[in-house]
mmCIF file of N, CA and C in Angstrom:
data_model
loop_
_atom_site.group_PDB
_atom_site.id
_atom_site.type_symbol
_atom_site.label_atom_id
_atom_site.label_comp_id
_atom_site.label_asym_id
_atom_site.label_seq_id
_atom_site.Cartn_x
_atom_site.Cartn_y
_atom_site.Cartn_z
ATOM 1 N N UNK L 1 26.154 7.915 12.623
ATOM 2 C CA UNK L 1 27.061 7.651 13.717
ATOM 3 C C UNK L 1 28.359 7.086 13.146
ATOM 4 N N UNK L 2 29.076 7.328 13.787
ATOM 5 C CA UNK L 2 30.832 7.004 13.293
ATOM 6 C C UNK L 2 30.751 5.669 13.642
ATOM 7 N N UNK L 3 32.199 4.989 12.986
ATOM 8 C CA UNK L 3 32.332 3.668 13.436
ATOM 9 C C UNK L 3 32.721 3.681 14.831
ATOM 10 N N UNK L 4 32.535 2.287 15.155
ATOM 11 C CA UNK L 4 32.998 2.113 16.667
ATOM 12 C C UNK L 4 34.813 2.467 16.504
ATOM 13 N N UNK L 5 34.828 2.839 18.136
ATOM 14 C CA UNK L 5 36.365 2.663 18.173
ATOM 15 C C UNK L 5 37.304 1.938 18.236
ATOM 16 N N UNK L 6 38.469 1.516 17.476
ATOM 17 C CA UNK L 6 38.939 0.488 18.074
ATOM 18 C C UNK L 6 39.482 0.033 19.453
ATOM 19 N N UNK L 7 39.092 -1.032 20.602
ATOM 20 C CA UNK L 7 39.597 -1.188 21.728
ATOM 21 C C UNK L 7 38.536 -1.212 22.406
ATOM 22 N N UNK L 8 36.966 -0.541 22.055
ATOM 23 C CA UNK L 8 35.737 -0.651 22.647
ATOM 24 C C UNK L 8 35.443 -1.844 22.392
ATOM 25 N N UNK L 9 33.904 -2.169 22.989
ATOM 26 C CA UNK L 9 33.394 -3.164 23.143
ATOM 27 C C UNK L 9 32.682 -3.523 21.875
ATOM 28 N N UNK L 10 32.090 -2.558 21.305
ATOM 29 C CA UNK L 10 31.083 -2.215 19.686
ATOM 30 C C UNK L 10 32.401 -2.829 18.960
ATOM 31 N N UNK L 11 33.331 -2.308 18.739
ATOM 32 C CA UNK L 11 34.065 -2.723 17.879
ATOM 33 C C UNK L 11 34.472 -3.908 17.793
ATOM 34 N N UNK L 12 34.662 -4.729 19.032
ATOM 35 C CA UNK L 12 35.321 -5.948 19.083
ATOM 36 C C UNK L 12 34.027 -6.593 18.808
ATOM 37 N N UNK L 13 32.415 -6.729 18.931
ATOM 38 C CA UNK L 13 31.592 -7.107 19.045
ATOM 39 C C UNK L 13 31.076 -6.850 17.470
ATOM 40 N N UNK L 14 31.160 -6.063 16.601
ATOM 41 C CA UNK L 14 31.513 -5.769 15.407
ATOM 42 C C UNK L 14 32.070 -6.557 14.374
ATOM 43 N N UNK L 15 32.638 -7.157 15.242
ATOM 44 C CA UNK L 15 33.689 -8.273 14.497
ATOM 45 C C UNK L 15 33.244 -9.500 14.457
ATOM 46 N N UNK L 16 32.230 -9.987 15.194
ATOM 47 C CA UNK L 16 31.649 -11.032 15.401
ATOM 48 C C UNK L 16 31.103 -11.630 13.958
ATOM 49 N N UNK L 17 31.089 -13.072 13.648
ATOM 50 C CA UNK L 17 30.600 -12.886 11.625
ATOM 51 C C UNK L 17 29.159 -13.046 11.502
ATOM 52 N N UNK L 18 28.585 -13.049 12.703
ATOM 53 C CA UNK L 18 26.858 -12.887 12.583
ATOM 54 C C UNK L 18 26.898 -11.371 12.876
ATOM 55 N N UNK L 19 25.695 -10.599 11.895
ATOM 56 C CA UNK L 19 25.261 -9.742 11.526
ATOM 57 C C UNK L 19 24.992 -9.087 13.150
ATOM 58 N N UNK L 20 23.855 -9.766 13.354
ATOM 59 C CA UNK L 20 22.962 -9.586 14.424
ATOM 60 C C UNK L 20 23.104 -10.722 14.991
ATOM 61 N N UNK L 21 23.175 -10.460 17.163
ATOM 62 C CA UNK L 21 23.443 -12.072 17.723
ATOM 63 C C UNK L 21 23.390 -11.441 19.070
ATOM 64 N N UNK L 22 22.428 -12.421 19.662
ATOM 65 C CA UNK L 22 22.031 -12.389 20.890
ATOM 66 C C UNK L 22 23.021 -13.573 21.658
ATOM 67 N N UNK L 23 23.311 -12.850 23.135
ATOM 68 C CA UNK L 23 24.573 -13.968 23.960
ATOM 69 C C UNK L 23 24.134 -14.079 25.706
ATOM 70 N N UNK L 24 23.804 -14.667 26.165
ATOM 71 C CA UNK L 24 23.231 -14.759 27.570
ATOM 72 C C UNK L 24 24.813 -14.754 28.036
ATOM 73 N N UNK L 25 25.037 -13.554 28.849
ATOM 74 C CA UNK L 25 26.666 -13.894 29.379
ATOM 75 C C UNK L 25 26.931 -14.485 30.587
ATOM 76 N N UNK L 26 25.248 -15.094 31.234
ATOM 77 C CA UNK L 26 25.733 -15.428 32.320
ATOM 78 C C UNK L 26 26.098 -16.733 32.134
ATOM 79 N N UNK L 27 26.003 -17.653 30.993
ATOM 80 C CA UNK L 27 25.993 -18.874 30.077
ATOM 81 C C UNK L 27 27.350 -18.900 29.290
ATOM 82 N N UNK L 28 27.640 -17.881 29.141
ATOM 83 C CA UNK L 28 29.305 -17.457 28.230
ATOM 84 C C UNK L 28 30.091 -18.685 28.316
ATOM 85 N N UNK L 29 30.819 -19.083 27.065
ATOM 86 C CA UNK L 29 31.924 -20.142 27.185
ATOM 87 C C UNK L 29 33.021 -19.275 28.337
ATOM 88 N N UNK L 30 34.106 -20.060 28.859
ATOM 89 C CA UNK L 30 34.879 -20.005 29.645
ATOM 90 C C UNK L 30 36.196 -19.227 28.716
ATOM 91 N N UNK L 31 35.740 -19.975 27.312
ATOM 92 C CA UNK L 31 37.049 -18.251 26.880
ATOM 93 C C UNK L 31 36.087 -17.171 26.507
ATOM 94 N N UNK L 32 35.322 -16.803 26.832
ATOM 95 C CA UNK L 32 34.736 -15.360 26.518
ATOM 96 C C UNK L 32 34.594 -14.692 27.485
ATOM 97 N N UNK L 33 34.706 -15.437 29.173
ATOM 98 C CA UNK L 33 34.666 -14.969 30.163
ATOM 99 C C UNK L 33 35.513 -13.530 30.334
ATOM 100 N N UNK L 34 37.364 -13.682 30.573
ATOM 101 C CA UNK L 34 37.525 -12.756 30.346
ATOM 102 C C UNK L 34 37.617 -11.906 29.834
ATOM 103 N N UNK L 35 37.180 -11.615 28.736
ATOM 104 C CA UNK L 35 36.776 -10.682 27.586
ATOM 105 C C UNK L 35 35.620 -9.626 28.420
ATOM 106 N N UNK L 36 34.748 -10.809 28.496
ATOM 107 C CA UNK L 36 33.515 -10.328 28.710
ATOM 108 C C UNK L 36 33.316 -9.455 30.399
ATOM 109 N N UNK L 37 34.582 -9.880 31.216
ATOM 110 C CA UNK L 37 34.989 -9.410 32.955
ATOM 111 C C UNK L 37 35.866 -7.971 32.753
ATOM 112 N N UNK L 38 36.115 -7.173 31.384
ATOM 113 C CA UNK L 38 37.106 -6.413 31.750
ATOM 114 C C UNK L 38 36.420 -5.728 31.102
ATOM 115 N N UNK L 39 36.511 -3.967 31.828
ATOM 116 C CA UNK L 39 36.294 -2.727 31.250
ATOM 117 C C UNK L 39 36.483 -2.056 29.950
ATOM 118 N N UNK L 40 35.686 -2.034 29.069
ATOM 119 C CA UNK L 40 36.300 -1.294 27.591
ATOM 120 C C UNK L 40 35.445 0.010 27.788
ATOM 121 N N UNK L 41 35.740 1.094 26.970
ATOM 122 C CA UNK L 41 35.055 1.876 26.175
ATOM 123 C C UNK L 41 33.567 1.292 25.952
ATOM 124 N N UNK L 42 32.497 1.763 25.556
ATOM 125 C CA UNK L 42 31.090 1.360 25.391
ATOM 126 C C UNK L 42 30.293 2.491 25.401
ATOM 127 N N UNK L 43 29.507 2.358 24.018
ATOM 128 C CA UNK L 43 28.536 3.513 23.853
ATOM 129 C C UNK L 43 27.472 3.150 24.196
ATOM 130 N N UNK L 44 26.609 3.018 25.079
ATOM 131 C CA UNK L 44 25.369 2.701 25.731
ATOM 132 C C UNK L 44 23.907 3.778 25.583
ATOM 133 N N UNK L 45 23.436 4.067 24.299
ATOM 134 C CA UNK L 45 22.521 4.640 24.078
ATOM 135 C C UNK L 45 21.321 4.339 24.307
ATOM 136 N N UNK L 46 20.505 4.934 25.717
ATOM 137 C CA UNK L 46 19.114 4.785 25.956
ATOM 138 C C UNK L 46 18.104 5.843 25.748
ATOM 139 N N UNK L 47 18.070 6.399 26.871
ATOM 140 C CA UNK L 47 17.124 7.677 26.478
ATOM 141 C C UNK L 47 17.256 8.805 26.055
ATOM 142 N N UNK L 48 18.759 9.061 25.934
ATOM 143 C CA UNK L 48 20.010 10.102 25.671
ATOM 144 C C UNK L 48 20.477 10.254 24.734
ATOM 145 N N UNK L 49 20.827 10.784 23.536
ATOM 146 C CA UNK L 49 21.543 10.942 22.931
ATOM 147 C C UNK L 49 22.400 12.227 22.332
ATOM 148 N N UNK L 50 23.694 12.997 22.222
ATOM 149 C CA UNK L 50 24.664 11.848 22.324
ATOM 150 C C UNK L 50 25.116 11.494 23.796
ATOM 151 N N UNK L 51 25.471 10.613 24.032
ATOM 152 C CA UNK L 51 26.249 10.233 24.503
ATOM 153 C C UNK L 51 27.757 9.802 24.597
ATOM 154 N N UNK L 52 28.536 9.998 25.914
ATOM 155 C CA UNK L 52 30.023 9.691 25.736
ATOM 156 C C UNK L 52 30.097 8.540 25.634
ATOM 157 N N UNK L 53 31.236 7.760 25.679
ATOM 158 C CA UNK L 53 31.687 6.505 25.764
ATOM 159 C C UNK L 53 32.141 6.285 27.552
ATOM 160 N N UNK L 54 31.358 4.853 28.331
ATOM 161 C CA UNK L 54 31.982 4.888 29.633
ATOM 162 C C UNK L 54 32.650 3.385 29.778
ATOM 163 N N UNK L 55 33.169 3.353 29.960
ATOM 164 C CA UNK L 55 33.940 2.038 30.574
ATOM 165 C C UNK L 55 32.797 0.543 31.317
ATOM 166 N N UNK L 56 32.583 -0.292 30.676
ATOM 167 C CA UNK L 56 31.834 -1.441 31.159
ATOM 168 C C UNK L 56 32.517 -2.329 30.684
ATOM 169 N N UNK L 57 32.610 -3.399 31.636
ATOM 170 C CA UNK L 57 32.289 -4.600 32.153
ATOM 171 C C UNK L 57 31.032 -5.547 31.548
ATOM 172 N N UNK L 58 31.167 -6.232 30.260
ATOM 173 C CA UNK L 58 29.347 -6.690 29.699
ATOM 174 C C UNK L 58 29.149 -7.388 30.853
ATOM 175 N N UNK L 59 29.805 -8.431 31.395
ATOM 176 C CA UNK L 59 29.325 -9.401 31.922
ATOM 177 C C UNK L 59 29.033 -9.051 33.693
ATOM 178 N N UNK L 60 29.596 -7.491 33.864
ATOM 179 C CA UNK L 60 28.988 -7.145 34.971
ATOM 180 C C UNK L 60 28.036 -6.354 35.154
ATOM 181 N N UNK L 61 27.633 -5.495 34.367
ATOM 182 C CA UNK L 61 26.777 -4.851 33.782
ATOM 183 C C UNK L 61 25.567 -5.333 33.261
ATOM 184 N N UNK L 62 25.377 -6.583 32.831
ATOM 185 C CA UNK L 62 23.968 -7.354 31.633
ATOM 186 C C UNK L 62 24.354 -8.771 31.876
ATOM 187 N N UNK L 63 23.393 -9.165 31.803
ATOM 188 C CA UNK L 63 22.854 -10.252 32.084
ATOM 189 C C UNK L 63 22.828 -11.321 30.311
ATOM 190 N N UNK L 64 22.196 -10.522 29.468
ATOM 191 C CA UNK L 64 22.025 -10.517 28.157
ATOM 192 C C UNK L 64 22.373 -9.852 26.970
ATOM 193 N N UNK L 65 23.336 -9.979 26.223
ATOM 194 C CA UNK L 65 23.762 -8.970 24.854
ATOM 195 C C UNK L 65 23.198 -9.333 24.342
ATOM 196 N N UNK L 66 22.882 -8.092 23.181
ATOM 197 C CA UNK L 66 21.841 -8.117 21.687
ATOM 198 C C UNK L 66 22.466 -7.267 21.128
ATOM 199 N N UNK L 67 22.922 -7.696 19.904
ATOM 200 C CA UNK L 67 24.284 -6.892 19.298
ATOM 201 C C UNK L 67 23.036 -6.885 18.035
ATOM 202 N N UNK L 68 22.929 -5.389 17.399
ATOM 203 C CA UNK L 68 22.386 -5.378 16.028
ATOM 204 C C UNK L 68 23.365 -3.963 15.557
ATOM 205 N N UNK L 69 23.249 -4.862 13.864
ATOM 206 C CA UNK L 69 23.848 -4.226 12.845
ATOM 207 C C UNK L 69 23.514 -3.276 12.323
ATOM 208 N N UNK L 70 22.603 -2.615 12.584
ATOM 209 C CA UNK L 70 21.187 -1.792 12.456
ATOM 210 C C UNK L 70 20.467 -1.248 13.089
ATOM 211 N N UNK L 71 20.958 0.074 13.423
ATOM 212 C CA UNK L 71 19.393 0.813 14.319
ATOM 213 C C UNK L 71 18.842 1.741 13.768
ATOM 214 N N UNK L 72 17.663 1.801 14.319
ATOM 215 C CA UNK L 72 17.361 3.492 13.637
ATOM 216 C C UNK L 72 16.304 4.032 14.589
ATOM 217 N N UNK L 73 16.443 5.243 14.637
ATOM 218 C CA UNK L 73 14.811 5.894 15.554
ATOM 219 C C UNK L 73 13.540 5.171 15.323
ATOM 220 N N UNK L 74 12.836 5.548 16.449
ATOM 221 C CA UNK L 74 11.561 4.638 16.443
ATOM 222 C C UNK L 74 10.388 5.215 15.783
ATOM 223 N N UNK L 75 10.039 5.425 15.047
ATOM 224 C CA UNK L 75 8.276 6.166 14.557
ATOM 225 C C UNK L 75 6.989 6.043 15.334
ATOM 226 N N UNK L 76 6.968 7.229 15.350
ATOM 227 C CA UNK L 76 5.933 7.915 16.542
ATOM 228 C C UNK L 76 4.711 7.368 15.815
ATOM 229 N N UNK L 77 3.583 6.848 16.520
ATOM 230 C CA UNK L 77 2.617 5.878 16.259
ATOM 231 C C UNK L 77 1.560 7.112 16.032
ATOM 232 N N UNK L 78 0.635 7.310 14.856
ATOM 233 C CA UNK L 78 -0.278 8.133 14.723
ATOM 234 C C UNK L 78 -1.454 7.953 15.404
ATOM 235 N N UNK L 79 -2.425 9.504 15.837
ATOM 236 C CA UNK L 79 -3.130 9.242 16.855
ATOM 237 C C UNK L 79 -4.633 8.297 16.070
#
């Protein structure tokens, strides 16, 4: 997968200096609020892939971010 884009949410979240970091946004400091209230770009990969990029809102959208540095497909469990 390409890097994030710049101006999305991955990217700015990217930038963060922990690797991997979980953020309850309904708890968010008061300067992350608006950050976290305005629409970016966001690649939201669930059951789909690929997927486009759609416009979210974290903090209206989730309840909880889990930002990892690292994904990969899941391995199919033998019978």
């Amino acid at each position: 997968m390409d890097a994030a884009e710049p101006g999305s949410n991955e990217h700015t979240l990217d930038q963060v200096r922990y690797r991997d970091f979980c953020l309850d946004v309904r708890t968010a400091p008061a300067a992350a609020r608006d950050w976290l209230n305005t629409a970016r770009p966001t690649l939201n990969v669930g059951t789909q892939y690929p997927v486009k990029p759609r416009n979210v809102a974290l903090a209206k959208d989730f309840d909880v971010l889990i930002h990892l540095s690292e994904v990969r497909e899941a391995d199919k469990l033998k019978p």
